[in-house]
Short mmCIF file of C-alpha atoms in Angstrom, two decimals:
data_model
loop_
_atom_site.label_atom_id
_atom_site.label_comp_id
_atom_site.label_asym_id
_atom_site.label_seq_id
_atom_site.Cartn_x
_atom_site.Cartn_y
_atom_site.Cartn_z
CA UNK A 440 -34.31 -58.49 -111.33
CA UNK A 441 -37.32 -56.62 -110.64
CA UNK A 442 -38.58 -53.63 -112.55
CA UNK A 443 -40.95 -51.26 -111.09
CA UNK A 444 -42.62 -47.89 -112.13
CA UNK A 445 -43.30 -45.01 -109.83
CA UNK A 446 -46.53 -43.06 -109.78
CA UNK A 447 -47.11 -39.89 -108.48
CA UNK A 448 -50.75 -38.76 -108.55
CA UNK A 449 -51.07 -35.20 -107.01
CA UNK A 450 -48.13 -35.36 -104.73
CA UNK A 451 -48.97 -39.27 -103.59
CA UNK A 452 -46.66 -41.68 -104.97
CA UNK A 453 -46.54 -45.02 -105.86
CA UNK A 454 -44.25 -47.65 -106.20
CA UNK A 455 -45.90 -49.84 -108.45
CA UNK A 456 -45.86 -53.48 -110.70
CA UNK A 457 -47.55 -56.75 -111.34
CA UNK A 458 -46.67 -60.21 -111.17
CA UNK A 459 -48.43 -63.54 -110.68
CA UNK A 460 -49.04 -64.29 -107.60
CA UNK A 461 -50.23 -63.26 -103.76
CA UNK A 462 -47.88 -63.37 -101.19
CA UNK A 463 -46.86 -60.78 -98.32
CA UNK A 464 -44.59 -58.33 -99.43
CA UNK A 465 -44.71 -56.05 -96.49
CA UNK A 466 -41.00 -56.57 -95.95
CA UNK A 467 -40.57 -55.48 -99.76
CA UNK A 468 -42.92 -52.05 -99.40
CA UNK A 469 -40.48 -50.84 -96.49
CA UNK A 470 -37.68 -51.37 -98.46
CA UNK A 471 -38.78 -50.01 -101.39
CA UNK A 472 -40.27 -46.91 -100.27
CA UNK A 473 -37.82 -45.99 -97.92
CA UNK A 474 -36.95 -42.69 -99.98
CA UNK A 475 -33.04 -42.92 -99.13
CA UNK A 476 -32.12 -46.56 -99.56
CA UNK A 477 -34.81 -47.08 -101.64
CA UNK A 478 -37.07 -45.94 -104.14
CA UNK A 479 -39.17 -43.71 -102.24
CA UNK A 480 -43.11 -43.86 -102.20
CA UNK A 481 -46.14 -43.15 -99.89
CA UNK A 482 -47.00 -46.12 -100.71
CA UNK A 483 -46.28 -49.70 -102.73
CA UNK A 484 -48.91 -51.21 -105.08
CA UNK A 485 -48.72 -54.76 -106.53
CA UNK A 486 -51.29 -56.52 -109.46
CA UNK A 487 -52.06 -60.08 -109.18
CA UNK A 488 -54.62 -61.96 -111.58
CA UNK A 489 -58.46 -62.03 -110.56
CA UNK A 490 -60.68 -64.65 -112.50
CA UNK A 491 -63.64 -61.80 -112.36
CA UNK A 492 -61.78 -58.54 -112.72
CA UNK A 493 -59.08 -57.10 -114.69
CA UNK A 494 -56.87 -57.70 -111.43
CA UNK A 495 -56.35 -57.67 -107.96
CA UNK A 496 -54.25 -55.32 -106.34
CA UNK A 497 -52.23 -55.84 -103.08
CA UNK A 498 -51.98 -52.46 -101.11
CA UNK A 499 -49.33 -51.80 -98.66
CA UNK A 500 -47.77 -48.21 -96.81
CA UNK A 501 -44.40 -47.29 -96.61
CA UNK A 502 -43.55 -48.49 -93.39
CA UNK A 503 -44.92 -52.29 -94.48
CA UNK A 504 -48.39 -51.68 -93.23
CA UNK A 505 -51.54 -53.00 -95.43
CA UNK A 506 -54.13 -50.95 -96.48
CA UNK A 507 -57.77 -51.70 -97.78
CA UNK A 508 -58.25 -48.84 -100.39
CA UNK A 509 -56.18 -45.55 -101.68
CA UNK A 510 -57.86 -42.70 -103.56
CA UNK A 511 -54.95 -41.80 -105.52
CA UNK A 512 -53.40 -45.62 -106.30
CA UNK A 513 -56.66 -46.06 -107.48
CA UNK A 514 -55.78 -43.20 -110.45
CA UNK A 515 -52.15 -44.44 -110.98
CA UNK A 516 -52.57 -48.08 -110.83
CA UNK A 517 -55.68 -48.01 -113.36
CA UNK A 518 -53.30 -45.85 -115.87
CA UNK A 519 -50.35 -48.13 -115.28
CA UNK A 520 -52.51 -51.50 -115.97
CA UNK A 521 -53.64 -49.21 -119.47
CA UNK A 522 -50.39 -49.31 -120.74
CA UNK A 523 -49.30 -52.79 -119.36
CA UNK A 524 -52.71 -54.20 -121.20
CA UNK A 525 -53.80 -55.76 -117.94
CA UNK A 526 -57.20 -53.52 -118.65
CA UNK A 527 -58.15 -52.41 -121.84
CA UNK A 528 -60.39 -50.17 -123.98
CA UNK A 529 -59.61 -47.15 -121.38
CA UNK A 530 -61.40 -48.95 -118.74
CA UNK A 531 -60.13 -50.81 -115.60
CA UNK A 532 -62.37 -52.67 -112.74
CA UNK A 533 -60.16 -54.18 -110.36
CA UNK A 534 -60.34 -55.86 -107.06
CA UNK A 535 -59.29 -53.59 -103.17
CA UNK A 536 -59.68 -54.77 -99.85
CA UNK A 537 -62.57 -52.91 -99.66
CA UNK A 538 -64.01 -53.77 -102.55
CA UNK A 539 -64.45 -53.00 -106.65
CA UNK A 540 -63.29 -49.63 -108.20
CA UNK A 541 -63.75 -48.60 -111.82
CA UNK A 542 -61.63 -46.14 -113.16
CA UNK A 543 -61.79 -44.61 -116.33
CA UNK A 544 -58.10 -43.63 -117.95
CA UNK A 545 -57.95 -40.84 -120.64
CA UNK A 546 -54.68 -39.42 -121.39
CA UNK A 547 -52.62 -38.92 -118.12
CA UNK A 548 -56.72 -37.74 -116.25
CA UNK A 549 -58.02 -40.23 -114.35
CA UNK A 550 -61.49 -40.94 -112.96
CA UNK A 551 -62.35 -43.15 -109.99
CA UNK A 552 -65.51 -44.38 -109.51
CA UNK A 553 -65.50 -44.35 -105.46
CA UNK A 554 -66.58 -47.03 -103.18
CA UNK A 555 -70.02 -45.83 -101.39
CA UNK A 556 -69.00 -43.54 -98.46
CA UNK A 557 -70.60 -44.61 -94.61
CA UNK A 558 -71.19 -42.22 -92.09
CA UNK A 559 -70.02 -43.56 -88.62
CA UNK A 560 -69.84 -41.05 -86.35
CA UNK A 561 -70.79 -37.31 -86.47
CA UNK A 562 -70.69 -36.50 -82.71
CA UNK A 563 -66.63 -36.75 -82.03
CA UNK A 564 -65.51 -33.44 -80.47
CA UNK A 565 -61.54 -33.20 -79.78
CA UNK A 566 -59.46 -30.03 -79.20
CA UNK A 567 -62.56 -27.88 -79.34
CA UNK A 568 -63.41 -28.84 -82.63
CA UNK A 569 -66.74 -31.18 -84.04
CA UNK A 570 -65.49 -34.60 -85.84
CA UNK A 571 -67.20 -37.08 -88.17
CA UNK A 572 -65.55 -40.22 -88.57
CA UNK A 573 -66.50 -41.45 -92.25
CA UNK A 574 -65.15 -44.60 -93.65
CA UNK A 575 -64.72 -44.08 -97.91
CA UNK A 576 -62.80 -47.40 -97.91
CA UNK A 577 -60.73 -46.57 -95.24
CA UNK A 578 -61.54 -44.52 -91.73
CA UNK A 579 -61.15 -40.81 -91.80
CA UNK A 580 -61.77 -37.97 -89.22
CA UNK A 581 -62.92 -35.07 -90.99
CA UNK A 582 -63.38 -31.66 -89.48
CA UNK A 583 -64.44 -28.13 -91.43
CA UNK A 584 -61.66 -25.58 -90.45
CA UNK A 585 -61.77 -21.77 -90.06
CA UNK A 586 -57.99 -21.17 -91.82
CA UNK A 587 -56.21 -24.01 -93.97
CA UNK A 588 -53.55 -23.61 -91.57
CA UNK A 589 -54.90 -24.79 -88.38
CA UNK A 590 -52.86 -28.20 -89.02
CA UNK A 591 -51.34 -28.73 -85.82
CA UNK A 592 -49.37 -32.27 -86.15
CA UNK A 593 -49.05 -33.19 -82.64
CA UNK A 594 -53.44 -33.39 -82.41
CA UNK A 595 -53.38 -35.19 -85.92
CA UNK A 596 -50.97 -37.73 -84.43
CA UNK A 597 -52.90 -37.99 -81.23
CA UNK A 598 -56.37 -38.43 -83.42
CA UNK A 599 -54.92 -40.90 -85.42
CA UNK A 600 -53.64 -43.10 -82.56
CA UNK A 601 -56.84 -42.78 -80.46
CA UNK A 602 -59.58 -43.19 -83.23
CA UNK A 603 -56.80 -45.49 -85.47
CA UNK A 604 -58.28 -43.28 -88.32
CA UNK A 605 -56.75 -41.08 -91.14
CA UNK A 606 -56.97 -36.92 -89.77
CA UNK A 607 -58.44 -34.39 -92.09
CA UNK A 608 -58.96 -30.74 -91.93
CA UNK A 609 -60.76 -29.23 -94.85
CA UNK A 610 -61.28 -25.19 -96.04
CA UNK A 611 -64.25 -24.05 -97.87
CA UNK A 612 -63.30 -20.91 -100.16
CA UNK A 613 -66.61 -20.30 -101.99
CA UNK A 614 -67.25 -23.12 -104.54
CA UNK A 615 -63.56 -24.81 -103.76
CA UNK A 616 -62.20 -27.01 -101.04
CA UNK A 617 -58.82 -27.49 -99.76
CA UNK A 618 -57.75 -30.23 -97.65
CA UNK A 619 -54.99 -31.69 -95.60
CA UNK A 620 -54.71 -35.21 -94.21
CA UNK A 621 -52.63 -37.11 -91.72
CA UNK A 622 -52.48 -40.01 -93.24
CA UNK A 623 -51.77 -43.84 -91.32
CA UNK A 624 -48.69 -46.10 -92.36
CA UNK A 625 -47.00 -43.05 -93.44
CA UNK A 626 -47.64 -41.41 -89.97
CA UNK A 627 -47.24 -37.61 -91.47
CA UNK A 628 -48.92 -34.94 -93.48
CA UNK A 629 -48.89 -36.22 -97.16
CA UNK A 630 -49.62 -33.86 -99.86
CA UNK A 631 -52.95 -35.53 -100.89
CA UNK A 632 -55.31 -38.10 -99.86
CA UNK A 633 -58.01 -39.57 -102.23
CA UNK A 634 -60.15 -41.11 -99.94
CA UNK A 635 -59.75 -38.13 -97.29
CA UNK A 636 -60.59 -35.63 -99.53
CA UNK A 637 -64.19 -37.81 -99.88
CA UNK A 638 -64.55 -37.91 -96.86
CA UNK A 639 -63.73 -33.69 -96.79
CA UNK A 640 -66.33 -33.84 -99.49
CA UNK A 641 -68.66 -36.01 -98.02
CA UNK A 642 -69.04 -34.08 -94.63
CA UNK A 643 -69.45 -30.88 -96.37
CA UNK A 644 -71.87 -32.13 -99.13
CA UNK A 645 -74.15 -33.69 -96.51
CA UNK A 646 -74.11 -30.32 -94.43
CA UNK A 647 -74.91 -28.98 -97.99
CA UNK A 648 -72.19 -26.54 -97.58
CA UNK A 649 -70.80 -27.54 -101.23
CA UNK A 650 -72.21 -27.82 -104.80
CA UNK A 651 -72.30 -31.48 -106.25
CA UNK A 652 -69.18 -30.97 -108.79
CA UNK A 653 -66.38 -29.29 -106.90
CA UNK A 654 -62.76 -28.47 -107.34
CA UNK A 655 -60.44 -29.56 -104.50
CA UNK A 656 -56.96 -28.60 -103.57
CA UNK A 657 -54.24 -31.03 -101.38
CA UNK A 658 -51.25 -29.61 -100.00
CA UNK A 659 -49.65 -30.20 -103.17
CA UNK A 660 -52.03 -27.77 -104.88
CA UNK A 661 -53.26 -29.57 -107.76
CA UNK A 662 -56.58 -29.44 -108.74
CA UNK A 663 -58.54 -32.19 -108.17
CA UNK A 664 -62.17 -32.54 -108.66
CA UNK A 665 -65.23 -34.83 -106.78
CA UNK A 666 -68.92 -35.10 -107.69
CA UNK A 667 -71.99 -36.50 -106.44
CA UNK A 668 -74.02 -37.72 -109.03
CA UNK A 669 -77.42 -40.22 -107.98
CA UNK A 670 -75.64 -41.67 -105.22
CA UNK A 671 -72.76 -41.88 -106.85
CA UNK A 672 -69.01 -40.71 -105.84
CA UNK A 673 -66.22 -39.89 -108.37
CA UNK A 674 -62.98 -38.61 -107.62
CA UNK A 675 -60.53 -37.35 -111.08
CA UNK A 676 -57.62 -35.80 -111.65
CA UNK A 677 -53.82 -36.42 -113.72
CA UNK A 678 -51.10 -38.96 -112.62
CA UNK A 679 -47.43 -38.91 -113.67
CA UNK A 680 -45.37 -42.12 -114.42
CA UNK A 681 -42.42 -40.63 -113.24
CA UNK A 682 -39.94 -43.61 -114.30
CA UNK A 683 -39.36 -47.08 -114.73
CA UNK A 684 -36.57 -48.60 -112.80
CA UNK A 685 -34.65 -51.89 -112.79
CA UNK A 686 -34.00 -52.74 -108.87
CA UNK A 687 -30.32 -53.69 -108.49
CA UNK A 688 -30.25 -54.15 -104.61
CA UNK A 689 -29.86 -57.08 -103.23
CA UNK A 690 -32.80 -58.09 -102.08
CA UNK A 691 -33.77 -62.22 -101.14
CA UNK A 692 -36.29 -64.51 -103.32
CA UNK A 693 -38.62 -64.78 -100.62
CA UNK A 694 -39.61 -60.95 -100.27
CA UNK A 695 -40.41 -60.74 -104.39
#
């Protein structure tokens, strides 16, 4: 039987456990976070053993696709390998596809240490608006909005397809940001992205349009915060273990 625990950390969730060994379990993800047979997640998040770091995580979306890095997972998946003692001391340095986060875990507040943002493209112009396409682990289109609610789906879709990036709009209201993102694999509006609010932050900072510490606000509206600090990128806010569960579908050997 497998147990799992699900995660939400500001309105992404998580399907989440370890075990040890790598194998594909893209099959597994799209059963699992299908949100009527299923569990229900964004996304599905599995720790392996790493000789050099506390572990190695294995990323995939809910409709089976991989991923090289999550914002929020990052949060939820340091907290849950805290109380699994797979990290210790508060502390947990693990192994993405894109490469080594640290997060620090007190109480249910998380803080990622963020992968090292790169600029790729800040001359993309699409339905009238100006585009930079910034990569924080993963490829995001970023663009500085008049209203938070000029979200129109349809151009996120189209974005996404054509640039095969993650679509953000972001909202400055004097010191505070709020963002919304598009976001691949799940192919919708979720109500947060970790690595597209960076980016969000990223654009705005470099226009220097925002202070170095600054409170940010998803769709789900939780506050988050991000901060530039000597080159540095750190992303916090709270996760929620929202349960444990025992899987009693029948699923085959080979997919766990």
């Amino acid at each position: 039987m497998l147990q799992v625990t699900k995660y939400n950390a500001s309105g992404n969730d998580f399907v989440i456990f370890h075990d040890s060994k790598k194998k594909d379990r893209s099959k597994l993800a799209k059963i699992l976070c299908d949100r009527h047979e299923g569990v229900g997640a964004d996304g599905m998040v599995v720790l392996t053993p790493h000789k050099d770091y506390d572990f190695e995580w294995e990323f995939y979306n809910s409709d089976g696709s991989t991923a090289l890095m999550c914002g929020n997972a990052t949060r939820a998946v340091a907290h849950y390998a805290i109380e699994h003692g797979i990290s210790i001391n508060g502390k947990a340095e693990f192994l993405t596809g894109a490469g080594v986060i640290s997060a620090t875990v007190n109480g249910v507040y998380v803080v990622t240490d963020m992968l090292e943002p790169k600029i790729i493209n800040r001359e993309i112009v699409e339905f009238d608006k100006k585009w930079w396409l910034i990569d924080t682990g993963v490829p995001h289109l970023v663009t500085q909005a008049e209203k938070i609610e000029d979200f129109f789906i349809d151009e996120m879709r189209e974005l996404r397809r054509k640039y095969d990036a993650n679509v953000n709009i972001y909202y400055l209201d004097d010191d505070n940001m709020k963002v919304r993102t598009y976001e691949r694999g799940v192919e919708d509006e979720t109500l947060a992205c970790g690595t597209g609010i960076m980016a969000s932050f990223v654009k705005a900072h470099s226009e220097g349009k925002i202070k170095d510490v600054t409170a940010v606000y998803p769709k789900s509206g939780e506050e988050l915060y991000v901060e530039y600090d000597e080159g540095k990128y750190k992303f916090g806010g709270k996760v929620s273990k929202v349960f444990v569960a025992d899987i009693t579908r029948d699923i085959p050997n080979n997919l766990l």
